[in-house]
CSV table of C-alpha atoms and ligand atoms in Angstrom, one decimal:
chain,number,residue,atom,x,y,z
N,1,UNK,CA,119.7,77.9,87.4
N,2,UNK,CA,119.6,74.2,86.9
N,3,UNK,CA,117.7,71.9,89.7
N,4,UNK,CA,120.5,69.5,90.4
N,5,UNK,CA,120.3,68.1,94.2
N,6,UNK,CA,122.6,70.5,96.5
N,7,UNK,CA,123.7,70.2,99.7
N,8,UNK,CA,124.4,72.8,102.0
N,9,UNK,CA,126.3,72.5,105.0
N,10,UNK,CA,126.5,75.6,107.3
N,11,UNK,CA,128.3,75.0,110.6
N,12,UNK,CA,129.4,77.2,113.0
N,13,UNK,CA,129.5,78.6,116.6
N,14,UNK,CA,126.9,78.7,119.0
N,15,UNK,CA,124.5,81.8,118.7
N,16,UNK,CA,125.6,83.4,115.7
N,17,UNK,CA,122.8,83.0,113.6
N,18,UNK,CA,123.3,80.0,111.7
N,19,UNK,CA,119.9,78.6,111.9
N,20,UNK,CA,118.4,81.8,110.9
N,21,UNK,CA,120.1,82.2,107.9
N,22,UNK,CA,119.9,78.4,106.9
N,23,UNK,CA,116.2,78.8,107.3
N,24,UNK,CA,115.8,82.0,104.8
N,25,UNK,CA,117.9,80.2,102.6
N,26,UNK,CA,116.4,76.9,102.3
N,27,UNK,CA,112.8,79.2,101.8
N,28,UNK,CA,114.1,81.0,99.1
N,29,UNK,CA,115.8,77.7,97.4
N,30,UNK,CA,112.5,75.8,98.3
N,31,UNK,CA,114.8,73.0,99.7
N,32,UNK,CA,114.6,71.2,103.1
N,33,UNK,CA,116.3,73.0,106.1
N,34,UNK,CA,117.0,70.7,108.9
N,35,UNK,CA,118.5,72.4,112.6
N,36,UNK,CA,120.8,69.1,113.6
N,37,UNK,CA,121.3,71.2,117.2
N,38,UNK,CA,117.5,70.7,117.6
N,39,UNK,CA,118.5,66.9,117.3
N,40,UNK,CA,120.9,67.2,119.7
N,41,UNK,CA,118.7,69.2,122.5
N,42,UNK,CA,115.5,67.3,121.8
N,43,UNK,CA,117.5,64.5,123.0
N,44,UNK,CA,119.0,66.0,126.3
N,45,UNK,CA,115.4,67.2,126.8
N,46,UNK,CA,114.3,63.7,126.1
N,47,UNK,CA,117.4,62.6,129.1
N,48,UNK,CA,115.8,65.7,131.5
N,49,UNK,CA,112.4,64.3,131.6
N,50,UNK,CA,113.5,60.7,132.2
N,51,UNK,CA,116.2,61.5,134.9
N,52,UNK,CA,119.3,60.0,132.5
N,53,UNK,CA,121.3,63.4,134.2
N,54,UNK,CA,122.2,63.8,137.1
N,55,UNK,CA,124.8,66.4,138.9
N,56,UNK,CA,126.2,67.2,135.2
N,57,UNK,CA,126.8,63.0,134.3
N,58,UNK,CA,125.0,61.5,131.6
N,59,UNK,CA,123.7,58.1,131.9
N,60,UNK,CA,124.7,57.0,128.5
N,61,UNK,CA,124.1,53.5,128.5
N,62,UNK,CA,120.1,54.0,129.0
N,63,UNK,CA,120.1,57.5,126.8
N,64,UNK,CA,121.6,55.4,123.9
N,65,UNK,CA,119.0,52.6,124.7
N,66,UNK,CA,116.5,54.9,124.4
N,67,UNK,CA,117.1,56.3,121.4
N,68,UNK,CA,115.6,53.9,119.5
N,69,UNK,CA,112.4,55.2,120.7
N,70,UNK,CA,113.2,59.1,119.8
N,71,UNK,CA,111.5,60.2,116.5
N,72,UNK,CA,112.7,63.2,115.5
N,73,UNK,CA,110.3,65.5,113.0
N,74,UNK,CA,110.4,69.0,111.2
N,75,UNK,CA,107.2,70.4,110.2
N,76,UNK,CA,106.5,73.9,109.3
N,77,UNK,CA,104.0,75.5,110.9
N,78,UNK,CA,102.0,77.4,108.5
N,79,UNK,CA,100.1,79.6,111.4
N,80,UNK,CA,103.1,80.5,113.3
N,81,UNK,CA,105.1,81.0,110.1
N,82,UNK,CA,107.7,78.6,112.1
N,83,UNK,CA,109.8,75.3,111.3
N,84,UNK,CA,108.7,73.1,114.8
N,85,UNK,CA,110.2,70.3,116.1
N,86,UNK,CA,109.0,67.3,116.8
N,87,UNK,CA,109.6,64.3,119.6
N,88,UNK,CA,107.4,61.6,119.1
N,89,UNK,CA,104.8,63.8,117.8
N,90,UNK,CA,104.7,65.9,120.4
N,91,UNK,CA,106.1,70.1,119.8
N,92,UNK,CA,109.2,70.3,122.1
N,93,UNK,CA,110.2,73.7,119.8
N,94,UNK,CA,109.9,75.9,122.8
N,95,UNK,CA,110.9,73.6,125.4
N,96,UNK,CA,114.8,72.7,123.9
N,97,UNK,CA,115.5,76.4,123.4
N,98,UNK,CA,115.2,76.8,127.1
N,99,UNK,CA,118.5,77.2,129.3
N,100,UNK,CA,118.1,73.9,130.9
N,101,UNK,CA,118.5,71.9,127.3
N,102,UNK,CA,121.1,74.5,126.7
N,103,UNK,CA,123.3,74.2,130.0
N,104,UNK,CA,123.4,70.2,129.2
N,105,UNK,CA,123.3,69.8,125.4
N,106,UNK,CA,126.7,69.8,125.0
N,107,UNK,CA,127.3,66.7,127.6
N,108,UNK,CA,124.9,64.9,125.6
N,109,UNK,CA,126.6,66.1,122.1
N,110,UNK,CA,129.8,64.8,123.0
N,111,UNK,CA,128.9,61.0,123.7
N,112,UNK,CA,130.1,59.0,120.8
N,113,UNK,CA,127.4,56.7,120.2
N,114,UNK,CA,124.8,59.5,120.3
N,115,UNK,CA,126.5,61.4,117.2
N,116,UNK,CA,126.9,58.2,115.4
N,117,UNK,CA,122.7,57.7,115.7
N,118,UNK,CA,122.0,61.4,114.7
N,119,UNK,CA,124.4,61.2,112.0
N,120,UNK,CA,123.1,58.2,110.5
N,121,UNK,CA,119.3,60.1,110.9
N,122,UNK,CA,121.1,63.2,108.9
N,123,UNK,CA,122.4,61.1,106.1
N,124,UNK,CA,119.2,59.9,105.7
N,125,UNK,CA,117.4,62.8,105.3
N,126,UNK,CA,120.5,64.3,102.6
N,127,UNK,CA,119.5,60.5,100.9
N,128,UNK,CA,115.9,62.1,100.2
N,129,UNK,CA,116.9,65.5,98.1
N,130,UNK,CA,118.2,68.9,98.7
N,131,UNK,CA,119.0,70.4,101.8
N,132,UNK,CA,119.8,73.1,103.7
N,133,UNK,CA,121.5,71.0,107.1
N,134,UNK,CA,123.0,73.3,110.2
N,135,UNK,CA,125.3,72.0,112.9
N,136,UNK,CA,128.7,71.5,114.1
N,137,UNK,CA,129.9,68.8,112.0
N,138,UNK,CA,127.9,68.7,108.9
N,139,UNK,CA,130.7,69.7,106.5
N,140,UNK,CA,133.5,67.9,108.6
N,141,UNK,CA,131.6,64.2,108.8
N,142,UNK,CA,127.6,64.4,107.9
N,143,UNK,CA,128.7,65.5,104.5
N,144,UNK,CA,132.2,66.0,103.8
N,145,UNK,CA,131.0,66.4,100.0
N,146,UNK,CA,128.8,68.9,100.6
N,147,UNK,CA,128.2,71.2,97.6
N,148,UNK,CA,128.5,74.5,99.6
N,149,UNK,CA,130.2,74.7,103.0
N,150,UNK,CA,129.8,77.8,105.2
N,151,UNK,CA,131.6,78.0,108.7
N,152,UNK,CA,129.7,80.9,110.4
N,153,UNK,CA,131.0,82.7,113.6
N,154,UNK,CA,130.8,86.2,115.4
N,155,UNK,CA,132.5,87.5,119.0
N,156,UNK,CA,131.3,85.8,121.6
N,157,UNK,CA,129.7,89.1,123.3
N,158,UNK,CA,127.8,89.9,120.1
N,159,UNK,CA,126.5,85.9,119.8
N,160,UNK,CA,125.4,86.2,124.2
N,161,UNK,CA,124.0,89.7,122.8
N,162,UNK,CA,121.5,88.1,120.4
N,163,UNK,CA,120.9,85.2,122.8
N,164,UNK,CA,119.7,87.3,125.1
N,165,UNK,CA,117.9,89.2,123.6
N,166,UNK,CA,116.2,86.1,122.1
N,167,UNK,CA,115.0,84.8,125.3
N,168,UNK,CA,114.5,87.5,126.6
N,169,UNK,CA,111.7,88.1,123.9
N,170,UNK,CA,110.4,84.9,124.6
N,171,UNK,CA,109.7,86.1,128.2
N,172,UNK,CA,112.7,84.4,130.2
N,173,UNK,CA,114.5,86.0,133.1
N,174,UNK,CA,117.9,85.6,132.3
N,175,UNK,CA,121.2,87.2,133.0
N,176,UNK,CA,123.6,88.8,130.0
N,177,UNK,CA,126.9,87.3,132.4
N,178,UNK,CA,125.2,83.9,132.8
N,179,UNK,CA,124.6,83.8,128.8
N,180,UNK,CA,128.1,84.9,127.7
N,181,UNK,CA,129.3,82.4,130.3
N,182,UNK,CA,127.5,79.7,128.5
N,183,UNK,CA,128.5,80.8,125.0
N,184,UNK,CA,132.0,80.1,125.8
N,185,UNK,CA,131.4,76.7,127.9
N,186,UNK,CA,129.7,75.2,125.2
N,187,UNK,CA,132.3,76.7,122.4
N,188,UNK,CA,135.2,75.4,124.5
N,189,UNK,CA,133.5,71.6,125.1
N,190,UNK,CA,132.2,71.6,121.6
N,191,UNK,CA,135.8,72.6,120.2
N,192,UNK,CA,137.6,70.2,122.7
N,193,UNK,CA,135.3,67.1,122.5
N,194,UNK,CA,136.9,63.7,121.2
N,195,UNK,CA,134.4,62.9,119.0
N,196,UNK,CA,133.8,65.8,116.0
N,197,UNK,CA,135.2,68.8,117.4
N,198,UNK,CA,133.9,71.5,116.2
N,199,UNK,CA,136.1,72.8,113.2
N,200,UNK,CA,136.3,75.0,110.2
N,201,UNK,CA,136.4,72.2,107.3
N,202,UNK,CA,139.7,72.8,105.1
N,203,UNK,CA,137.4,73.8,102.2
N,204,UNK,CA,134.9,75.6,104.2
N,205,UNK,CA,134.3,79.4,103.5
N,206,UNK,CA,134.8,81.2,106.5
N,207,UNK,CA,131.4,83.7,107.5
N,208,UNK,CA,131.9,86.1,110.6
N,209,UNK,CA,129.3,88.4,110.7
N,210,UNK,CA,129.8,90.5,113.8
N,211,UNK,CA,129.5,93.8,112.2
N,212,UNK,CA,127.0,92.2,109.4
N,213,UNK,CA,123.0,93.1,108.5
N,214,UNK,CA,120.8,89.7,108.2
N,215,UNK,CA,120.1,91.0,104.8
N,216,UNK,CA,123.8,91.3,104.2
N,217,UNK,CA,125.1,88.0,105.2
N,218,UNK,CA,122.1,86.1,103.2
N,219,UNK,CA,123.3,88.3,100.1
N,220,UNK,CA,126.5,87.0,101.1
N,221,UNK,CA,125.7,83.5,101.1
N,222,UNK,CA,123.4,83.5,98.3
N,223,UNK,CA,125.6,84.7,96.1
N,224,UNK,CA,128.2,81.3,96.7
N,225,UNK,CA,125.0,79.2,96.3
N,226,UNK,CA,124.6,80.6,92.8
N,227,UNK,CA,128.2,80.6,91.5
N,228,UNK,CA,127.4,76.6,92.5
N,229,UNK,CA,124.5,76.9,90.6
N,230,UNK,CA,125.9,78.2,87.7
N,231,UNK,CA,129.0,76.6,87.6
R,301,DC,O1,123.0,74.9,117.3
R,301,DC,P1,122.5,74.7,118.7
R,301,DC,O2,123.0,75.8,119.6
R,301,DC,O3,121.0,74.6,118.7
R,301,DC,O4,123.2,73.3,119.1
R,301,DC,C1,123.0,72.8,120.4
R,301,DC,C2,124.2,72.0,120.8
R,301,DC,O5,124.3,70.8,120.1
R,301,DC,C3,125.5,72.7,120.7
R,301,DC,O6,126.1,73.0,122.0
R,301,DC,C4,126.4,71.7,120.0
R,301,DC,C5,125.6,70.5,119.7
R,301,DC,N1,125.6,70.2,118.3
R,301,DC,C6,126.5,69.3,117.8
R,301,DC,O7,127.4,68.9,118.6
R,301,DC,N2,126.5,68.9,116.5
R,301,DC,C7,125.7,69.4,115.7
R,301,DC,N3,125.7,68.9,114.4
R,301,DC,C8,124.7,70.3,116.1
R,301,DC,C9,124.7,70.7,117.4
């Protein structure tokens, strides 16, 4: 293996594991993993708390203001054995993984000048070395030259499935209907939005692991990484 800078850009649908994965691999390539859909909900959570939605309308005027003042940060922490989040130095890791960032992330996610910000913040960090970067639109426009892209989906019962379960784990009352349900909102505005629909890039390799092991689809994907590697 040689230790040329690669990028790795694994986009997908919602709830199908993509962070997971992109996490495992970025361990076992000892490369950066950054979750841009924590981006994305640390800033609705940042609109929640400061009253920028209201009755499902963003105020994007003052949210884009704001966002000079939204430092977003990664850190891993070694006791939890978790990556956290960061706002303004402050752990939001739990707090944007709850349904209230998730019912509205996807309002926030489709305002233009918001992408254009985070993007800019994702370039960035691919500027600093190898990465592991997760999303929507990281092999369409963060980095259409991305080394390795991976477009990731599953059925949307068996993504609501491991949603549920998820929070559910965590301790949240939730309903399997009202999950699904939100699945499929936030696939059909994240597919239909103006500004980067979610898409398979043309040279993307296409991952559905529905009827796949964890074990199985990081085999999978390691194996592309080190035809790259080799190659
Ligand atoms: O991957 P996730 O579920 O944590 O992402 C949260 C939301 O953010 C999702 O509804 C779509 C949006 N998102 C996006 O538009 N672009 C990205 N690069 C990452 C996430």
């Amino acid at each position: 293996m040689n230790n040329k800078k690669i990028i790795i850009a694994i986009d997908g649908h919602s709830s199908c594991g993509k962070s997971t994965v992109a996490k495992d691999l970025a361990k076992a390539l000892a490369i950066a993993y950054v979750d841009t859909g924590a981006m994305y909900r640390s800033v609705t959570l940042y609109a929640l708390r400061n009253n920028l939605i209201n009755d499902g309308v963003v105020n994007e005027q003052a949210l884009v203001a704001a966002l000079d003042n939204i430092k977003i940060t990664f850190n891993f922490n070694a006791e939890l054995k978790k990556n956290e989040t960061f706002m303004n130095g402050e752990s939001v890791e739990a707090e944007i993984r709850a349904m209230q960032v998730s019912s509205n992330v996807s309002l926030v996610s489709a305002i233009g000048a918001i992408r254009r910000k985070l993007v800019d913040w994702q370039r960035q960090m691919g500027n600093e070395g190898s990465l592991v970067m997760d999303g929507r639109d990281i092999g369409t426009v963060v980095f259409p030259n991305a080394d390795l892209k991976i477009f990731m989906t599953a059925s949307d019962e068996v993504r609501a499935q491991r949603r549920f379960d998820e929070l559910t784990a965590k301790g949240e009352t939730v309903n399997f209907d009202d999950i699904l349900f939100n699945v499929r909102e936030r696939d059909r505005i994240d597919s239909t939005r103006a500004e980067s629909p979610l898409r398979k890039a043309d040279d993307a390799l296409l991952l559905d692991n529905s009827n796949m092991t964890m074990d199985e689809q990081f085999q999978w994907i390691l194996d592309k990484v080190n035809q790259i590697k080799n190659s």
